[in-house]
Coordinates of C-alpha atoms and ligand atoms in Angstrom, one line a residue:
X1 CA -51.9 110.1 111.8
X2 CA -50.4 106.5 111.2
X3 CA -50.2 104.3 114.0
X4 CA -47.4 102.2 115.8
X5 CA -48.8 98.8 116.5
X6 CA -47.7 96.1 119.0
X7 CA -48.6 92.5 118.5
X8 CA -48.0 90.1 121.3
X9 CA -47.4 86.2 120.6
X10 CA -45.1 84.4 118.3
X11 CA -47.3 81.9 116.5
X12 CA -48.5 81.6 113.0
X13 CA -51.8 83.8 114.0
X14 CA -49.4 86.6 115.1
X15 CA -47.6 86.4 111.9
X16 CA -51.0 86.4 109.8
X17 CA -52.2 89.4 111.9
X18 CA -48.9 91.2 111.4
X19 CA -48.9 90.4 107.7
X20 CA -52.6 91.9 107.3
X21 CA -52.0 94.9 109.5
X22 CA -48.7 95.8 107.4
X23 CA -51.2 96.4 104.6
X24 CA -53.1 98.9 106.3
X25 CA -52.8 102.4 105.4
X26 CA -52.9 103.5 108.9
X27 CA -49.9 101.6 110.3
X28 CA -46.6 103.0 110.4
X29 CA -44.5 100.3 112.2
X30 CA -45.4 96.9 113.7
X31 CA -43.7 95.4 116.8
X32 CA -44.1 91.9 117.6
X33 CA -43.3 90.6 121.2
X34 CA -41.6 88.1 120.7
X35 CA -42.4 87.0 117.3
X36 CA -40.6 84.6 115.1
X37 CA -38.5 84.6 111.9
X38 CA -41.6 85.5 109.6
X39 CA -42.6 88.6 111.7
X40 CA -39.2 89.9 111.8
X41 CA -39.5 90.3 108.2
X42 CA -42.4 92.6 108.6
X43 CA -41.8 94.5 111.5
X44 CA -39.4 94.6 114.7
X45 CA -39.3 91.8 117.0
X46 CA -39.3 92.6 120.9
X47 CA -37.9 90.3 123.5
X48 CA -40.6 90.0 126.0
X49 CA -43.1 87.4 126.6
X50 CA -46.9 87.7 126.0
X51 CA -47.7 87.3 129.7
X52 CA -44.8 89.6 131.0
X53 CA -47.7 92.2 131.2
X54 CA -45.6 94.9 133.3
X55 CA -42.8 94.7 130.7
X56 CA -45.3 95.2 127.6
X57 CA -46.8 98.2 129.4
X58 CA -43.3 99.7 129.9
X59 CA -42.6 98.9 126.3
X60 CA -45.9 100.3 125.0
X61 CA -45.2 103.5 126.7
X62 CA -41.7 104.3 126.2
X63 CA -42.2 103.6 122.4
X64 CA -45.2 105.4 121.9
X65 CA -47.2 102.5 120.9
X66 CA -50.6 103.6 119.7
X67 CA -52.4 100.4 119.7
X68 CA -51.7 96.8 121.0
X69 CA -53.2 93.5 119.7
X70 CA -53.1 90.5 122.0
X71 CA -52.5 87.0 120.4
X72 CA -52.6 84.3 122.9
X73 CA -55.0 83.3 125.8
X74 CA -53.0 83.0 128.7
X75 CA -51.9 86.6 128.3
X76 CA -55.9 87.7 128.4
X77 CA -56.3 85.6 131.5
X78 CA -53.3 87.0 132.9
X79 CA -55.0 90.5 132.7
X80 CA -52.9 92.3 130.1
X81 CA -55.7 94.2 128.6
X82 CA -56.6 95.5 132.2
X83 CA -53.1 96.5 132.8
X84 CA -52.8 98.4 129.4
X85 CA -56.3 100.1 129.8
X86 CA -55.5 101.1 133.3
X87 CA -52.3 102.8 132.1
X88 CA -54.3 104.7 129.5
X89 CA -53.4 102.3 126.7
X90 CA -55.4 101.3 123.6
X91 CA -55.6 97.5 123.3
X92 CA -57.5 94.6 121.4
X93 CA -58.9 91.9 123.4
X94 CA -61.2 91.0 126.6
X95 CA -60.5 92.0 129.9
X96 CA -59.6 89.1 132.5
X97 CA -63.2 89.1 134.0
X98 CA -64.8 88.5 130.4
X99 CA -61.7 86.4 129.3
X100 CA -62.6 83.8 131.9
X101 CA -65.0 82.5 129.5
X102 CA -62.2 80.8 127.9
X103 CA -59.9 80.4 130.9
X104 CA -62.7 78.5 133.2
X105 CA -64.7 76.1 131.4
X106 CA -67.3 75.7 134.3
X107 CA -67.5 79.6 134.2
X108 CA -68.4 79.4 130.2
X109 CA -71.1 76.5 130.8
X110 CA -72.8 78.2 133.4
X111 CA -73.0 81.5 131.1
X112 CA -74.3 79.4 128.4
X113 CA -76.7 77.6 130.4
X114 CA -78.2 80.8 132.2
X115 CA -78.5 82.6 128.6
X116 CA -79.8 79.7 126.7
X117 CA -76.9 79.2 124.4
X118 CA -76.8 75.5 123.1
X119 CA -74.0 73.4 124.5
X120 CA -73.7 69.8 125.8
X121 CA -75.2 68.8 129.0
X122 CA -72.8 68.8 131.9
X123 CA -71.8 68.5 135.6
X124 CA -69.0 70.5 137.4
X125 CA -67.0 68.7 140.2
X126 CA -64.3 69.7 142.6
X127 CA -64.4 66.6 144.6
X128 CA -62.9 63.4 142.8
X129 CA -65.1 60.8 144.8
X130 CA -68.4 62.5 143.6
X131 CA -67.1 63.0 140.1
X132 CA -66.2 59.0 139.9
X133 CA -69.6 58.1 141.5
X134 CA -71.3 60.2 138.5
X135 CA -69.1 58.5 135.9
X136 CA -70.0 55.2 137.4
X137 CA -73.6 55.6 136.6
X138 CA -73.0 58.0 133.4
X139 CA -73.7 56.8 129.5
X140 CA -70.5 56.6 127.2
X141 CA -68.7 57.9 125.7
X142 CA -68.1 61.0 127.9
X143 CA -66.2 63.8 127.5
X144 CA -64.1 64.9 130.8
X145 CA -62.5 68.7 130.8
X146 CA -59.9 70.3 133.1
X147 CA -61.6 73.6 134.0
X148 CA -58.5 75.8 133.2
X149 CA -56.3 76.5 130.4
X150 CA -54.3 73.5 129.5
X151 CA -52.9 74.0 126.1
X152 CA -55.7 72.1 124.2
X153 CA -54.6 68.9 126.1
X154 CA -57.2 69.0 129.1
X155 CA -60.3 67.4 127.2
X156 CA -60.4 63.7 127.2
X157 CA -63.0 61.6 125.7
X158 CA -63.7 58.6 127.6
X159 CA -65.2 55.4 125.9
X160 CA -65.9 53.6 129.2
X161 CA -65.7 54.2 132.9
X162 CA -62.2 52.9 133.2
X163 CA -61.1 55.7 130.5
X164 CA -63.1 58.4 132.6
X165 CA -61.5 57.1 135.8
X166 CA -58.2 57.7 134.4
X167 CA -59.1 60.9 133.2
X168 CA -60.2 62.1 136.7
X169 CA -56.9 60.6 138.2
X170 CA -54.8 62.7 135.7
X171 CA -56.7 65.9 136.2
X172 CA -57.8 65.9 139.7
X173 CA -55.2 63.7 141.5
X174 CA -52.0 63.9 139.5
X175 CA -52.8 67.7 138.5
X176 CA -51.3 66.7 135.1
X177 CA -52.6 70.1 134.1
X178 CA -51.8 71.9 137.3
X179 CA -54.4 73.6 139.2
X180 CA -56.3 73.8 135.9
X181 CA -57.5 70.5 136.4
X182 CA -58.5 70.5 140.2
X183 CA -62.0 71.5 138.9
X184 CA -63.4 69.3 136.1
X185 CA -66.4 69.7 133.9
X186 CA -67.9 66.3 132.8
X187 CA -70.1 66.6 129.6
X188 CA -72.3 64.6 127.3
X189 CA -70.5 63.6 124.0
X190 CA -71.9 65.6 121.0
X191 CA -72.0 63.9 117.6
X192 CA -71.4 66.0 114.4
X193 CA -68.8 68.0 112.5
X194 CA -67.0 70.7 114.0
X195 CA -66.8 74.4 112.6
X196 CA -64.9 77.6 114.1
X197 CA -66.8 80.7 114.3
X198 CA -65.1 84.2 114.7
X199 CA -67.1 87.2 115.7
X200 CA -65.7 90.6 116.5
X201 CA -67.7 91.7 119.9
X202 CA -67.5 95.3 120.9
X203 CA -69.8 95.0 124.2
X204 CA -73.2 95.6 122.6
X205 CA -73.0 94.4 119.1
X206 CA -70.7 91.8 116.8
X207 CA -69.6 91.2 113.3
X208 CA -69.8 87.7 112.3
X209 CA -66.7 86.7 110.2
X210 CA -66.8 83.6 107.5
X211 CA -66.7 80.1 109.1
X212 CA -63.7 77.9 109.2
X213 CA -62.7 74.4 109.9
X214 CA -59.8 73.2 112.0
X215 CA -58.1 70.0 111.9
X216 CA -57.2 69.1 115.7
X217 CA -55.9 65.6 115.7
X218 CA -52.2 65.3 114.9
X219 CA -52.7 62.6 112.0
X220 CA -54.6 61.9 108.8
X221 CA -58.3 60.7 109.2
X222 CA -58.5 62.3 112.6
X223 CA -56.2 60.2 114.4
X224 CA -53.6 60.6 117.2
X225 CA -53.7 63.3 119.8
X226 CA -55.2 66.5 119.7
X227 CA -53.0 69.5 118.7
X228 CA -53.3 73.3 118.5
X229 CA -54.7 72.8 115.2
X230 CA -52.8 71.0 112.3
X231 CA -54.6 73.0 109.3
X232 CA -57.8 75.1 108.4
X233 CA -60.1 75.7 105.6
X234 CA -62.6 78.5 105.0
X235 CA -65.2 78.4 104.4
X236 CA -66.0 75.2 106.3
X237 CA -68.6 73.9 103.5
X238 CA -71.0 72.9 106.3
X239 CA -72.7 76.5 107.1
X240 CA -75.4 77.4 104.6
X241 CA -77.5 80.6 105.1
X242 CA -80.0 78.7 107.4
X243 CA -77.6 77.5 109.7
X244 CA -75.7 80.9 109.6
X245 CA -78.8 82.4 110.8
X246 CA -79.3 80.0 113.4
X247 CA -75.6 80.7 114.6
X248 CA -76.5 84.3 114.7
X249 CA -79.9 84.0 116.9
X250 CA -79.0 81.1 118.9
X251 CA -75.3 81.7 119.9
X252 CA -74.3 85.4 119.1
X253 CA -77.3 87.3 119.9
X254 CA -77.7 85.2 123.2
X255 CA -74.1 85.9 123.7
X256 CA -74.6 89.7 123.6
X257 CA -77.7 89.6 125.8
X258 CA -75.7 87.4 128.2
X259 CA -72.6 89.8 128.5
X260 CA -74.8 92.9 128.8
X261 CA -77.0 91.1 131.6
X262 CA -74.0 90.0 133.4
X263 CA -72.1 93.4 133.1
X264 CA -69.2 91.6 131.6
X265 CA -67.2 94.1 129.5
X266 CA -66.3 91.8 126.2
X267 CA -64.4 93.9 123.8
X268 CA -62.3 91.5 121.3
X269 CA -62.5 88.5 119.1
X270 CA -65.0 85.7 120.4
X271 CA -64.4 82.3 118.9
X272 CA -66.7 79.7 119.8
X273 CA -65.9 76.0 118.8
X274 CA -69.1 74.5 117.4
X275 CA -70.2 71.0 117.1
X276 CA -72.9 71.0 114.3
X277 CA -75.4 68.5 115.6
X278 CA -78.5 66.8 114.1
X279 CA -80.3 69.3 116.4
X280 CA -78.3 72.2 115.7
X281 CA -75.1 74.1 116.6
X282 CA -73.8 73.7 119.9
X283 CA -70.9 75.3 121.6
X284 CA -68.1 73.1 122.5
X285 CA -66.1 76.0 124.1
X286 CA -65.9 79.7 123.9
X287 CA -62.2 81.0 123.0
X288 CA -61.6 84.9 123.4
X289 CA -58.9 85.4 120.9
X290 CA -58.3 84.5 117.4
X291 CA -57.7 81.0 116.5
X292 CA -54.5 79.5 115.5
X293 CA -54.4 78.6 112.3
X294 CA -58.1 79.8 111.8
X295 CA -56.5 83.4 111.5
X296 CA -54.2 82.1 108.6
X297 CA -57.3 81.7 106.5
X298 CA -59.4 84.5 107.7
X299 CA -56.8 87.1 106.8
X300 CA -56.4 85.7 103.6
X301 CA -60.0 86.1 102.7
X302 CA -60.5 89.5 104.3
X303 CA -60.4 92.3 101.6
X304 CA -60.8 95.3 103.8
X305 CA -58.5 97.2 106.3
X306 CA -58.3 95.1 109.4
X307 CA -57.0 98.1 111.8
X308 CA -60.1 100.1 112.0
X309 CA -62.0 97.0 112.6
X310 CA -59.9 96.1 115.8
X311 CA -60.0 99.9 116.9
X312 CA -63.6 100.3 116.7
X313 CA -64.2 97.0 118.4
X314 CA -61.9 97.8 121.2
X315 CA -63.3 101.4 121.4
X316 CA -66.9 99.6 121.7
X317 CA -68.0 101.3 118.7
X318 CA -68.0 98.8 115.8
X319 CA -71.3 100.1 114.6
X320 CA -72.5 98.4 111.3
X321 CA -69.1 97.8 109.8
X322 CA -69.4 95.7 106.7
X323 CA -65.9 94.3 105.5
X324 CA -65.6 92.7 102.2
X325 CA -64.5 89.1 102.2
X326 CA -63.2 87.1 99.0
X327 CA -65.6 84.5 97.8
X328 CA -62.3 82.2 97.0
X329 CA -61.6 79.2 99.5
X330 CA -58.5 79.4 101.7
X331 CA -56.6 76.4 103.0
X332 CA -53.8 76.2 105.6
X333 CA -51.6 73.2 106.0
X334 CA -49.5 73.3 109.1
X335 CA -45.7 72.0 108.8
X336 CA -44.9 70.6 112.3
X337 CA -41.8 69.1 113.9
X338 CA -41.6 65.5 114.2
X339 CA -43.2 64.1 117.5
X340 CA -45.4 67.2 117.9
X341 CA -47.9 67.5 119.9
X342 CA -45.4 65.3 122.1
X343 CA -41.7 66.1 122.3
X344 CA -39.7 67.1 119.4
X345 CA -36.3 68.5 118.5
X346 CA -35.7 72.1 117.6
X347 CA -32.9 73.9 115.5
X348 CA -33.6 72.0 112.1
X349 CA -32.8 74.1 109.0
X350 CA -35.8 74.8 106.8
X351 CA -35.4 74.9 103.0
X352 CA -37.5 75.8 100.1
X353 CA -39.5 78.9 102.1
X354 CA -38.7 81.2 98.9
X355 CA -39.9 78.6 96.4
X356 CA -43.3 78.1 98.0
X357 CA -43.8 81.8 98.8
X358 CA -43.3 82.5 95.0
X359 CA -46.2 80.7 93.9
X360 CA -49.2 83.0 93.2
X361 CA -51.8 83.0 96.0
X362 CA -49.6 81.3 98.3
X363 CA -48.4 82.7 101.8
X364 CA -46.3 81.0 104.2
X365 CA -46.8 82.2 107.8
X366 CA -44.4 81.3 110.2
X367 CA -45.0 79.8 113.8
X368 CA -42.0 78.3 115.6
X369 CA -39.1 79.5 113.5
X370 CA -36.0 81.4 114.3
X371 CA -33.3 83.0 112.3
X372 CA -29.9 81.4 113.2
X373 CA -26.8 82.9 111.5
X374 CA -29.1 84.3 108.5
X375 CA -30.6 80.6 108.1
X376 CA -34.1 80.0 109.3
X377 CA -34.6 77.0 111.6
X378 CA -37.5 75.1 113.5
X379 CA -38.1 76.4 117.0
X380 CA -41.3 75.1 118.0
X381 CA -44.1 72.3 117.6
X382 CA -46.1 74.1 114.8
X383 CA -43.3 75.4 112.5
X384 CA -45.1 76.8 109.5
X385 CA -48.5 77.3 108.0
X386 CA -48.6 77.0 104.3
X387 CA -51.8 79.1 103.1
X388 CA -53.3 79.2 99.6
X389 CA -56.3 80.7 98.2
X390 CA -58.0 79.6 95.2
X391 CA -61.7 79.5 93.3
X392 CA -62.7 76.4 94.9
X393 CA -61.5 74.2 98.0
X394 CA -60.1 71.6 95.9
X395 CA -58.0 74.0 94.0
X396 CA -56.8 75.8 97.2
X397 CA -56.0 72.3 98.8
X398 CA -53.9 71.3 95.8
X399 CA -52.3 74.7 95.7
X400 CA -51.3 74.7 99.3
X401 CA -49.8 71.0 99.1
X402 CA -48.2 72.0 96.1
X403 CA -46.3 75.0 97.9
X404 CA -45.8 72.7 101.0
X405 CA -44.0 70.0 98.9
X406 CA -41.5 72.7 98.3
X407 CA -40.4 73.1 101.9
X408 CA -38.2 70.6 103.9
X409 CA -36.7 70.3 107.3
X410 CA -35.7 67.3 109.0
X411 CA -38.6 65.4 110.8
X412 CA -41.3 67.4 109.2
X413 CA -44.6 66.2 110.0
X414 CA -48.1 67.3 108.4
X415 CA -51.4 66.0 107.5
X416 CA -52.2 65.5 104.0
X417 CA -55.9 65.5 104.4
X418 CA -56.6 69.2 105.2
X419 CA -60.2 69.7 103.9
X420 CA -60.5 66.6 102.4
X421 CA -63.2 65.0 104.7
X422 CA -65.3 66.5 107.2
X423 CA -63.6 66.2 110.7
X424 CA -66.1 63.8 112.8
X425 CA -68.9 61.8 111.7
Ligands
AMP501 P1 -62.6 72.0 123.5 O1 -61.2 72.3 124.1 O2 -63.6 72.0 124.7 O3 -62.9 72.5 122.3 O4 -62.1 70.5 123.2 C1 -61.4 70.1 122.3 C2 -61.8 69.0 121.4 O5 -62.5 68.1 122.0 C3 -62.9 69.8 120.5 O6 -62.5 70.3 119.3 C4 -63.9 68.4 120.1 O7 -63.0 67.5 119.0 C5 -63.5 67.5 121.4 N1 -64.8 67.8 122.2 C6 -65.0 68.7 123.3 N2 -66.1 68.5 123.9 C7 -66.7 67.6 123.3 C8 -68.1 67.0 123.3 N3 -68.8 67.4 124.2 N4 -68.3 66.0 122.5 C9 -67.7 65.7 121.5 N5 -66.4 66.2 121.1 C10 -66.2 67.1 122.3
LIG502 N1 -57.1 76.2 116.3 C1 -57.6 76.0 117.6 C2 -57.5 77.4 118.6 O1 -56.8 78.4 118.4 O2 -57.9 77.1 119.5

């Protein structure tokens, strides 16, 4: 029986998932809620927000959806998986109790410490006076994190007490991130290069994917503010077999033991952000979903059918799945609206999409795009993810930039050094 699949979200991640699932022999039709101009070319966009849980359940029931794949984190925290499963519907992603590993940094830190997963030393505060006292006597740099989800903006690296003091004011007193910042985690600054790890987790076992590297800062040379991610490469080039073995034993094996001991029903994608330090890999954060734009490079390298992997993960029956991966390197360069991650204008006409996509081994995944009178226009901060694959990282980089050069819209902003230098020391 072929399946009717619903994907929730509207970013490059969701277009990449829809692209990959559309190649699956088991898929009859894909719906994307709410989707973008790219997903509209693959399936049917449905105007429902990813966190409008009751409307999504109603849609899935009345449209005979066989399987749903959740894109964004806030929908998981809002309990979309609980609602679907309680209604007898099959869905990919952790239930809200397990998704707290992403939606509360304090919860995640406590989990890591109790289960021996390497992470930065930290303290947790709900009282700003106590937090200030701690910061006054601390060593710098120091990292101040809002406890809750803050669109990647709730992490402040403070070089000295006055910056830490300002961060505490922003989080705890001005509530710049809403309630997410009324509790803060203050942690030790880790040095190293960053790396994104993805693993399907079915509650009792895991399947580790190839590693990637995101480029979070807005501008070349890791300058400017943090963003959702300006580009990715896979493999990262920093993970050899010995390090991969340590990631398994020190992070993933302990994660599985931890969820079992704590009775946390985690079925879905675990995406730990790691710092590869001189003393080994350390977890910066747990994400409980696919990364964006990590997904864009991962689906380009996955040779096997994605649908059975997601279905068996959701069913708690991943078993010993061994998907095939392309040994080639993949690079995704994000084209963003000028001003992102700050304010930016929308509605700019995009040209050159077909020219870019016509290049061999290039896929252009849409994020903030919208079709207006038959033309495609910008509709968000991150607009497109130009994703290329080639024998080497260098060749994939040059192909991705050759394709990106074909595309233009007013104010386009991108990094020109995706994959050129390791991010951080
Ligand atoms: P997070 O959302 O916790 O992954 O943090 C966002 C970014 O802040 C990370 O990708 C790192 O670049 C940086 N960061 C977070 N925690 C630390 C830390 N303890 N030491 C150094 N950099 C950090
Ligand atoms: N690219 C980082 C994230 O998805 O959180």
